[in-house]
């Protein structure tokens, strides 16, 4: 069952969409973009977003958050002007549906977008509040960039991909640098993780934990 986040300031329309889609999906509704958490965005398999929202419109919201969303976004609007569609796609939308819409059209567009996303997350990994952009090779805490070296990034990525599993310093060294890499694996990994922790601590997050006598694991402490 897919999770669909629907954001619209029309409560009646939210109830209608929930009734239309709830049979095969988990529906989360919000009547404002204000207060939506990064966790909600990360958990969504599809986002239906109204353009004409109070305070912050859908275009602005998506431009701000698109790099942290690894799900298709379907814009919902009462307008039917070519320029609005172009702006929507430029903001990062995947599809567009104009109000009023038919039940069949909404179901078809949702199903089509979900089918295209029936694969592993391929642009980012997330363990809130930490997000890893796999394309840009960058880590974020919420929207704060954590500036890592290439080796520090690779260590974090390896541990995040195997979250909650414990690895020795030798295991981490081999995974990041290869079997034949020269150097002292214990010293290198210890020093790298110390620097990683210092950088994440500035964002008030501690993602790498020490398991005494064994090694390290990815497990976020706030």
XYZ file of N, CA and C in Angstrom:
666
model
N 0.843 -1.192 0.000
C 0.000 0.000 0.000
C 0.879 1.243 0.000
N 0.591 2.182 -0.900
C 1.387 3.399 -1.021
C 0.870 4.486 -0.083
N 1.771 5.390 0.295
C 1.414 6.524 1.136
C 1.369 7.782 0.274
N 0.202 8.441 0.274
C 0.011 9.646 -0.521
C -0.245 10.813 0.412
N 0.553 11.865 0.260
C 0.384 13.098 1.026
C -0.363 14.100 0.159
N -1.531 14.551 0.643
C -2.361 15.491 -0.110
C -2.380 16.818 0.638
N -1.999 17.899 -0.037
C -1.911 19.215 0.588
C -2.813 20.172 -0.176
N -3.886 20.618 0.479
C -4.852 21.524 -0.145
C -5.592 22.255 0.964
N -5.892 23.544 0.756
C -6.556 24.302 1.819
C -8.070 24.151 1.788
N -8.577 23.352 0.861
C -10.011 23.084 0.765
C -10.307 21.766 1.482
N -10.878 21.849 2.682
C -11.117 20.637 3.481
C -12.086 19.682 2.803
N -13.064 20.209 2.096
C -14.012 19.346 1.386
C -13.314 18.553 0.290
N -12.410 19.234 -0.414
C -11.673 18.542 -1.474
C -10.736 17.490 -0.880
N -10.135 17.776 0.264
C -9.286 16.788 0.923
C -10.072 15.525 1.262
N -11.288 15.705 1.770
C -12.128 14.556 2.108
C -12.503 13.773 0.859
N -12.784 14.502 -0.235
C -13.145 13.841 -1.486
C -11.982 13.001 -2.002
N -10.790 13.580 -2.045
C -9.624 12.841 -2.537
C -9.335 11.644 -1.645
N -9.478 11.826 -0.342
C -9.257 10.712 0.577
C -10.227 9.573 0.296
N -11.487 9.905 0.047
C -12.485 8.877 -0.251
C -12.198 8.184 -1.583
N -11.683 8.938 -2.548
C -11.414 8.376 -3.866
C -10.237 7.409 -3.833
N -9.198 7.756 -3.072
C -7.934 7.019 -3.153
C -7.670 6.064 -1.993
N -8.446 6.173 -0.915
C -8.110 5.449 0.318
C -8.231 3.938 0.195
N -8.972 3.447 -0.793
C -9.176 1.995 -0.897
C -7.860 1.254 -1.105
N -6.933 1.870 -1.867
C -5.683 1.189 -2.190
C -4.455 1.904 -1.625
N -4.654 2.998 -0.912
C -3.527 3.803 -0.465
C -3.749 4.321 0.953
N -2.648 4.637 1.615
C -2.705 5.362 2.880
C -2.657 6.848 2.564
N -3.670 7.593 2.992
C -3.789 9.001 2.642
C -3.504 9.859 3.873
N -2.569 10.791 3.722
C -2.286 11.789 4.750
C -2.684 13.142 4.188
N -3.550 13.878 4.870
C -4.029 15.158 4.362
C -3.533 16.301 5.233
N -3.206 17.409 4.587
C -2.801 18.630 5.271
C -3.453 19.810 4.555
N -4.000 20.763 5.311
C -4.656 21.910 4.692
C -3.730 23.133 4.599
N -2.444 22.918 4.841
C -1.463 23.995 4.717
C -0.084 23.381 4.575
N 0.809 24.091 3.878
C 2.195 23.626 3.799
C 2.973 24.008 5.054
N 2.424 24.904 5.851
C 3.084 25.329 7.083
C 3.085 24.173 8.084
N 4.253 23.857 8.595
C 4.358 22.826 9.617
C 4.531 21.418 9.096
N 4.572 21.238 7.784
C 4.802 19.895 7.253
C 6.241 19.495 7.565
N 6.418 18.311 8.127
C 7.744 17.889 8.566
C 8.497 17.204 7.432
N 9.815 17.178 7.583
C 10.644 16.458 6.621
C 10.318 14.976 6.637
N 9.927 14.451 7.780
C 9.553 13.037 7.881
C 8.340 12.734 7.021
N 7.330 13.597 7.059
C 6.143 13.385 6.231
C 6.492 13.396 4.751
N 7.363 14.323 4.352
C 7.768 14.391 2.947
C 8.539 13.145 2.543
N 9.407 12.661 3.428
C 10.215 11.483 3.114
C 9.380 10.214 3.039
N 8.323 10.127 3.839
C 7.512 8.914 3.885
C 6.557 8.797 2.710
N 6.298 9.900 2.028
C 5.303 9.897 0.960
C 5.833 9.208 -0.292
N 5.003 8.352 -0.891
C 5.315 7.750 -2.186
C 4.815 8.628 -3.330
N 3.899 9.534 -3.017
C 3.365 10.492 -3.992
C 2.827 11.689 -3.212
N 3.040 12.885 -3.756
C 2.531 14.101 -3.130
C 1.592 14.798 -4.104
N 0.364 15.068 -3.661
C -0.589 15.871 -4.427
C -0.612 17.243 -3.782
N -0.233 18.260 -4.532
C 0.005 19.592 -3.972
C -0.802 20.642 -4.725
N -1.665 21.367 -3.997
C -2.430 22.448 -4.611
C -1.512 23.640 -4.860
N -1.694 24.281 -5.998
C -0.880 25.448 -6.311
C -1.290 26.654 -5.475
N -2.594 26.926 -5.404
C -3.075 28.148 -4.763
C -3.272 27.939 -3.269
N -2.149 27.957 -2.549
C -2.184 27.795 -1.107
C -1.955 29.144 -0.432
N -2.531 29.352 0.766
C -2.275 30.602 1.486
C -0.857 30.641 2.029
N -0.337 31.825 2.197
C 0.993 32.092 2.773
C 2.122 31.693 1.819
N 2.201 30.434 1.471
C 3.226 29.962 0.531
C 2.529 29.153 -0.557
N 2.668 29.554 -1.824
C 1.992 28.791 -2.872
C 2.765 27.511 -3.184
N 2.102 26.619 -3.925
C 2.695 25.323 -4.210
C 3.997 25.403 -4.971
N 4.100 26.364 -5.905
C 5.334 26.525 -6.662
C 6.508 26.817 -5.730
N 6.322 27.790 -4.864
C 7.394 28.198 -3.951
C 7.768 27.067 -3.001
N 6.750 26.390 -2.478
C 7.004 25.290 -1.553
C 7.837 24.198 -2.221
N 7.472 23.838 -3.452
C 8.186 22.759 -4.122
C 9.597 23.176 -4.497
N 9.786 24.419 -4.940
C 11.134 24.879 -5.264
C 12.045 24.796 -4.037
N 11.488 25.080 -2.876
C 12.278 25.072 -1.642
C 12.625 23.663 -1.194
N 11.699 22.721 -1.393
C 11.849 21.396 -0.801
C 12.163 20.284 -1.805
N 12.174 20.563 -3.104
C 12.261 19.485 -4.086
C 13.500 18.623 -3.927
N 14.635 19.240 -3.574
C 15.858 18.450 -3.474
C 15.808 17.436 -2.341
N 14.864 17.603 -1.417
C 14.748 16.677 -0.296
C 13.587 15.694 -0.467
N 12.900 15.735 -1.618
C 11.742 14.886 -1.861
C 12.086 13.871 -2.934
N 11.994 12.593 -2.613
C 12.250 11.541 -3.590
C 10.938 10.826 -3.901
N 9.973 11.593 -4.379
C 8.653 11.064 -4.721
C 8.065 11.935 -5.824
N 7.222 11.387 -6.678
C 6.580 12.225 -7.693
C 5.629 13.224 -7.044
N 5.534 14.412 -7.649
C 4.662 15.470 -7.159
C 3.656 15.810 -8.251
N 2.380 15.731 -7.899
C 1.286 16.024 -8.817
C 0.656 17.342 -8.392
N 0.769 18.370 -9.230
C 0.177 19.666 -8.919
C -1.327 19.639 -9.191
N -2.072 20.264 -8.286
C -3.518 20.361 -8.373
C -3.889 21.834 -8.413
N -4.627 22.256 -9.447
C -4.934 23.672 -9.564
C -6.244 23.900 -10.287
N -6.873 25.036 -9.993
C -8.097 25.427 -10.687
C -7.778 26.123 -11.992
N -6.515 26.523 -12.161
C -6.131 27.233 -13.370
C -5.837 26.252 -14.506
N -5.985 26.750 -15.720
C -5.716 25.913 -16.885
C -4.935 26.709 -17.917
N -3.921 27.446 -17.443
C -3.129 28.261 -18.338
C -1.787 27.595 -18.590
N -1.321 27.689 -19.820
C -0.074 27.043 -20.209
C 1.093 27.508 -19.355
N 1.142 28.805 -19.012
C 2.256 29.348 -18.249
C 2.326 28.734 -16.853
N 1.157 28.476 -16.244
C 1.148 27.857 -14.918
C 1.697 26.441 -14.975
N 1.366 25.722 -16.036
C 1.889 24.367 -16.177
C 3.404 24.395 -16.352
N 3.876 25.335 -17.161
C 5.318 25.446 -17.366
C 6.033 25.784 -16.064
N 5.453 26.694 -15.283
C 6.061 27.056 -14.005
C 6.048 25.869 -13.051
N 4.956 25.096 -13.080
C 4.871 23.915 -12.227
C 5.948 22.900 -12.543
N 6.145 22.614 -13.820
C 7.178 21.649 -14.198
C 8.569 22.202 -13.900
N 8.754 23.513 -14.080
C 10.046 24.129 -13.764
C 10.340 24.061 -12.274
N 9.293 24.047 -11.456
C 9.463 23.962 -10.001
C 9.784 22.553 -9.542
N 9.604 21.568 -10.429
C 9.926 20.191 -10.083
C 8.746 19.246 -10.060
N 7.592 19.686 -10.573
C 6.414 18.810 -10.597
C 6.612 17.691 -11.621
N 5.985 16.548 -11.357
C 6.029 15.422 -12.286
C 4.771 15.339 -13.137
N 3.671 15.879 -12.632
C 2.405 15.795 -13.360
C 1.507 16.932 -12.902
N 0.383 17.080 -13.577
C -0.494 18.237 -13.386
C -1.928 17.783 -13.599
N -2.819 18.183 -12.716
C -4.235 17.886 -12.912
C -5.043 19.142 -12.589
N -5.992 19.473 -13.452
C -6.742 20.710 -13.329
C -8.122 20.456 -12.733
N -8.485 21.271 -11.755
C -9.833 21.207 -11.170
C -10.814 21.952 -12.067
N -12.032 21.452 -12.216
C -12.543 20.190 -11.665
C -12.024 18.990 -12.461
N -11.838 17.883 -11.772
C -11.322 16.671 -12.403
C -12.297 15.533 -12.147
N -12.218 14.512 -12.966
C -13.066 13.341 -12.766
C -12.378 12.360 -11.829
N -13.169 11.530 -11.190
C -12.619 10.494 -10.309
C -11.683 9.585 -11.091
N -12.089 9.231 -12.295
C -11.283 8.323 -13.116
C -9.940 8.950 -13.471
N -9.950 10.256 -13.784
C -8.691 10.915 -14.145
C -7.741 10.955 -12.961
N -8.250 11.301 -11.786
C -7.387 11.363 -10.612
C -6.787 9.997 -10.315
N -7.615 8.969 -10.327
C -7.113 7.622 -10.053
C -6.068 7.200 -11.072
N -6.317 7.521 -12.342
C -5.400 7.115 -13.405
C -4.056 7.820 -13.274
N -4.072 9.116 -12.979
C -2.815 9.856 -12.871
C -2.024 9.408 -11.638
N -2.713 9.175 -10.537
C -2.039 8.695 -9.330
C -1.423 7.326 -9.591
N -2.192 6.428 -10.197
C -1.696 5.075 -10.462
C -0.495 5.096 -11.403
N -0.540 5.955 -12.427
C 0.554 6.033 -13.393
C 1.833 6.513 -12.732
N 1.723 7.530 -11.878
C 2.914 8.053 -11.210
C 3.476 7.069 -10.196
N 2.593 6.352 -9.499
C 3.068 5.356 -8.538
C 3.759 4.194 -9.246
N 3.244 3.797 -10.405
C 3.882 2.707 -11.152
C 5.307 3.079 -11.550
N 5.497 4.324 -11.940
C 6.836 4.759 -12.345
C 7.800 4.782 -11.166
N 7.256 4.823 -9.951
C 8.109 4.915 -8.768
C 8.216 3.591 -8.018
N 7.774 2.497 -8.617
C 7.873 1.195 -7.956
C 9.283 0.643 -8.107
N 10.224 1.311 -7.466
C 11.616 0.926 -7.477
C 12.262 1.520 -6.228
N 13.474 1.152 -5.942
C 14.161 1.687 -4.776
C 14.417 3.177 -4.935
N 14.490 3.875 -3.803
C 14.842 5.284 -3.843
C 16.206 5.416 -4.515
N 16.289 6.293 -5.499
C 17.480 6.336 -6.313
C 18.182 7.684 -6.295
N 17.607 8.683 -5.724
C 18.270 9.987 -5.688
C 18.653 10.404 -4.283
N 18.027 9.823 -3.260
C 18.408 10.202 -1.900
C 18.025 9.099 -0.910
N 18.742 9.106 0.193
C 18.439 8.249 1.331
C 18.123 9.151 2.503
N 17.295 8.666 3.403
C 16.899 9.520 4.511
C 16.751 8.725 5.792
N 17.241 9.297 6.856
C 17.003 8.825 8.211
C 16.783 10.084 9.041
N 15.549 10.584 9.036
C 15.267 11.922 9.592
C 15.904 12.136 10.963
N 16.506 13.334 11.108
C 16.478 14.503 10.219
C 17.604 14.547 9.198
N 18.321 13.433 9.013
C 19.455 13.417 8.090
C 19.003 12.917 6.722
N 19.447 13.604 5.672
C 19.161 13.213 4.295
C 20.469 13.175 3.516
N 20.600 12.164 2.663
C 21.769 12.042 1.799
C 21.327 12.194 0.352
N 21.866 13.189 -0.336
C 21.613 13.395 -1.758
C 22.643 12.570 -2.529
N 22.183 11.482 -3.152
C 23.093 10.563 -3.828
C 23.660 11.138 -5.114
N 22.945 12.083 -5.712
C 23.414 12.687 -6.952
C 24.519 13.702 -6.665
N 24.258 14.592 -5.724
C 25.235 15.628 -5.387
C 26.293 15.154 -4.395
N 26.092 13.956 -3.825
C 27.014 13.404 -2.820
C 27.156 14.368 -1.642
N 25.997 14.690 -1.068
C 25.978 15.622 0.055
C 25.021 15.131 1.136
N 25.370 15.428 2.388
C 24.516 15.121 3.527
C 23.911 16.414 4.069
N 22.659 16.315 4.519
C 21.967 17.454 5.111
C 21.354 17.031 6.442
N 21.265 17.973 7.356
C 20.416 17.840 8.536
C 19.306 18.856 8.361
N 18.074 18.352 8.170
C 16.987 19.213 7.700
C 17.462 19.840 6.393
N 17.582 21.158 6.337
C 18.074 21.784 5.117
C 19.498 22.330 5.267
N 20.163 21.977 6.357
C 21.522 22.453 6.604
C 22.542 21.493 5.995
N 23.356 22.012 5.091
C 24.378 21.195 4.446
C 25.496 20.871 5.432
N 25.883 19.588 5.491
C 27.028 19.158 6.282
C 28.191 18.972 5.305
N 29.197 19.794 5.412
C 30.306 19.778 4.458
C 31.279 18.657 4.816
N 31.291 17.606 3.999
C 32.126 16.437 4.239
C 33.160 16.291 3.131
N 34.309 15.722 3.468
C 35.266 15.337 2.442
C 34.738 14.093 1.722
N 35.386 13.724 0.621
C 34.940 12.551 -0.134
C 34.971 11.287 0.729
N 36.040 11.125 1.511
C 36.144 9.937 2.369
C 35.104 9.952 3.479
N 34.880 11.106 4.069
C 33.865 11.221 5.121
C 32.479 10.914 4.573
N 32.192 11.409 3.369
C 30.911 11.105 2.733
C 30.765 9.598 2.535
N 31.804 8.945 2.016
C 31.720 7.512 1.738
C 31.508 6.703 3.015
N 32.142 7.121 4.088
C 31.940 6.431 5.370
C 30.492 6.589 5.825
N 29.980 7.803 5.774
C 28.597 8.047 6.192
C 27.614 7.279 5.319
N 27.855 7.283 4.007
C 26.952 6.580 3.097
C 26.943 5.083 3.391
N 28.112 4.503 3.591
C 28.188 3.073 3.881
C 27.418 2.733 5.153
N 27.634 3.518 6.211
C 26.953 3.224 7.474
C 25.451 3.478 7.372
N 25.039 4.552 6.653
C 23.617 4.827 6.480
C 22.928 3.718 5.698
N 23.597 3.216 4.666
C 23.019 2.134 3.861
C 22.845 0.856 4.678
N 23.587 0.741 5.771
C 23.501 -0.446 6.634
C 23.178 -0.002 8.071
N 22.216 0.902 8.176
C 21.878 1.494 9.474
C 21.579 0.426 10.514
N 22.060 0.681 11.734
C 21.853 -0.161 12.917
C 22.712 -1.428 12.903
N 23.481 -1.653 11.845
C 24.427 -2.768 11.823
C 25.786 -2.270 12.334
N 26.480 -3.139 13.060
C 27.756 -2.763 13.658
C 28.899 -3.260 12.773
N 29.851 -2.358 12.496
C 31.003 -2.699 11.671
C 32.294 -2.337 12.400
N 33.302 -3.199 12.245
C 34.603 -2.884 12.809
C 35.259 -1.798 11.966
N 36.306 -1.200 12.502
C 37.042 -0.194 11.741
C 37.644 -0.797 10.477
N 38.085 -2.059 10.571
C 38.639 -2.729 9.401
C 37.569 -2.924 8.329
N 36.348 -3.296 8.733
C 35.258 -3.485 7.778
C 34.945 -2.175 7.047
N 34.864 -1.094 7.809
C 34.555 0.211 7.211
C 35.670 0.639 6.271
N 36.920 0.443 6.711
C 38.066 0.826 5.883
C 38.045 0.079 4.549
N 37.784 -1.211 4.609
C 37.754 -2.019 3.395
C 36.616 -1.599 2.471
N 35.442 -1.323 3.054
C 34.288 -0.924 2.247
C 34.523 0.399 1.540
N 35.252 1.316 2.192
C 35.450 2.658 1.633
C 36.680 2.727 0.744
N 37.786 2.104 1.172
C 39.059 2.278 0.464
C 39.479 1.056 -0.361
N 38.849 -0.088 -0.118
C 39.212 -1.290 -0.853
C 40.169 -2.178 -0.075
N 40.287 -3.429 -0.517
C 41.105 -4.415 0.199
C 42.588 -4.072 0.168
N 43.042 -3.514 -0.934
C 44.481 -3.323 -1.118
C 44.960 -1.924 -0.757
N 44.097 -1.113 -0.148
C 44.485 0.261 0.177
C 45.535 0.262 1.276
N 46.601 1.075 1.097
C 47.630 1.155 2.140
C 47.161 2.015 3.302
N 47.811 1.877 4.437
C 47.488 2.741 5.568
C 47.001 1.956 6.771
N 46.872 2.653 7.856
C 46.427 2.077 9.123
C 44.917 2.232 9.215
N 44.183 1.144 9.062
C 42.721 1.211 9.006
C 42.134 1.721 10.320
N 42.682 1.289 11.448
C 42.135 1.691 12.742
C 42.307 3.188 12.963
N 43.519 3.686 12.700
C 43.773 5.112 12.901
C 42.947 5.953 11.922
N 42.936 5.548 10.660
C 42.239 6.327 9.633
C 40.750 6.447 9.938
N 40.078 5.351 10.222
C 38.634 5.375 10.470
C 38.325 6.114 11.766
N 39.119 5.897 12.791
C 38.897 6.605 14.055
C 38.954 8.115 13.853
N 39.962 8.581 13.129
C 40.121 10.019 12.899
C 39.010 10.564 12.004
N 38.643 9.817 10.964
C 37.581 10.271 10.067
C 36.248 10.401 10.817
N 35.936 9.417 11.616
C 34.653 9.445 12.327
C 34.647 10.567 13.370
N 35.788 10.823 13.984
C 35.865 11.952 14.914
C 35.517 13.266 14.199
N 36.054 13.456 13.010
C 35.772 14.679 12.250
C 34.314 14.723 11.788
N 33.776 13.569 11.376
C 32.367 13.503 10.975
C 31.469 13.906 12.137
N 31.751 13.367 13.306
C 30.939 13.689 14.477
C 30.993 15.174 14.803
N 32.173 15.752 14.699
C 32.303 17.187 14.985
C 31.415 18.005 14.058
N 31.352 17.611 12.811
C 30.563 18.367 11.830
C 29.065 18.194 12.075
N 28.632 16.976 12.360
C 27.211 16.752 12.622
C 26.795 17.346 13.964
N 27.710 17.355 14.927
C 27.374 17.922 16.238
C 27.004 19.394 16.151
N 27.567 20.100 15.189
C 27.224 21.507 15.007
C 25.775 21.675 14.583
N 25.188 20.626 14.011
C 23.767 20.629 13.657
C 22.934 19.896 14.709
N 23.566 19.593 15.847
C 22.886 18.982 17.000
C 22.362 17.583 16.693
N 23.133 16.842 15.913
C 22.786 15.456 15.574
C 24.029 14.592 15.736
N 23.828 13.400 16.274
C 24.928 12.449 16.408
C 24.538 11.147 15.696
N 24.973 10.962 14.437
C 24.482 9.823 13.660
C 25.300 8.542 13.794
N 26.553 8.635 14.256
C 27.415 7.456 14.322
C 27.733 7.151 15.780
N 27.375 5.940 16.190
C 27.557 5.532 17.584
C 28.687 4.510 17.696
N 29.394 4.576 18.802
C 30.459 3.609 19.082
C 29.884 2.407 19.822
N 30.223 1.223 19.349
C 29.894 -0.013 20.064
C 31.220 -0.520 20.620
N 31.419 -0.308 21.897
C 32.726 -0.525 22.503
C 33.222 -1.952 22.310
N 34.468 -2.040 21.865
C 35.103 -3.334 21.643
C 34.789 -3.946 20.298
N 33.871 -3.312 19.529
C 33.495 -3.888 18.229
C 33.734 -2.892 17.094
N 33.082 -1.731 17.165
C 33.236 -0.782 16.076
C 32.202 0.325 16.130
N 31.557 0.573 14.993
C 30.627 1.691 14.881
C 29.344 1.259 14.165
N 28.293 2.048 14.405
C 27.039 1.830 13.685
C 26.351 3.177 13.455
N 25.511 3.213 12.411
C 24.688 4.405 12.147
C 23.400 4.303 12.962
N 23.239 5.200 13.885
C 22.025 5.260 14.699
C 21.929 6.672 15.261
N 20.913 7.389 14.831
C 20.857 8.814 15.129
C 20.426 9.068 16.560
N 21.214 9.901 17.239
C 20.836 10.462 18.539
C 20.725 11.956 18.377
N 19.631 12.537 18.869
C 19.430 13.971 18.783
C 19.830 14.640 20.086
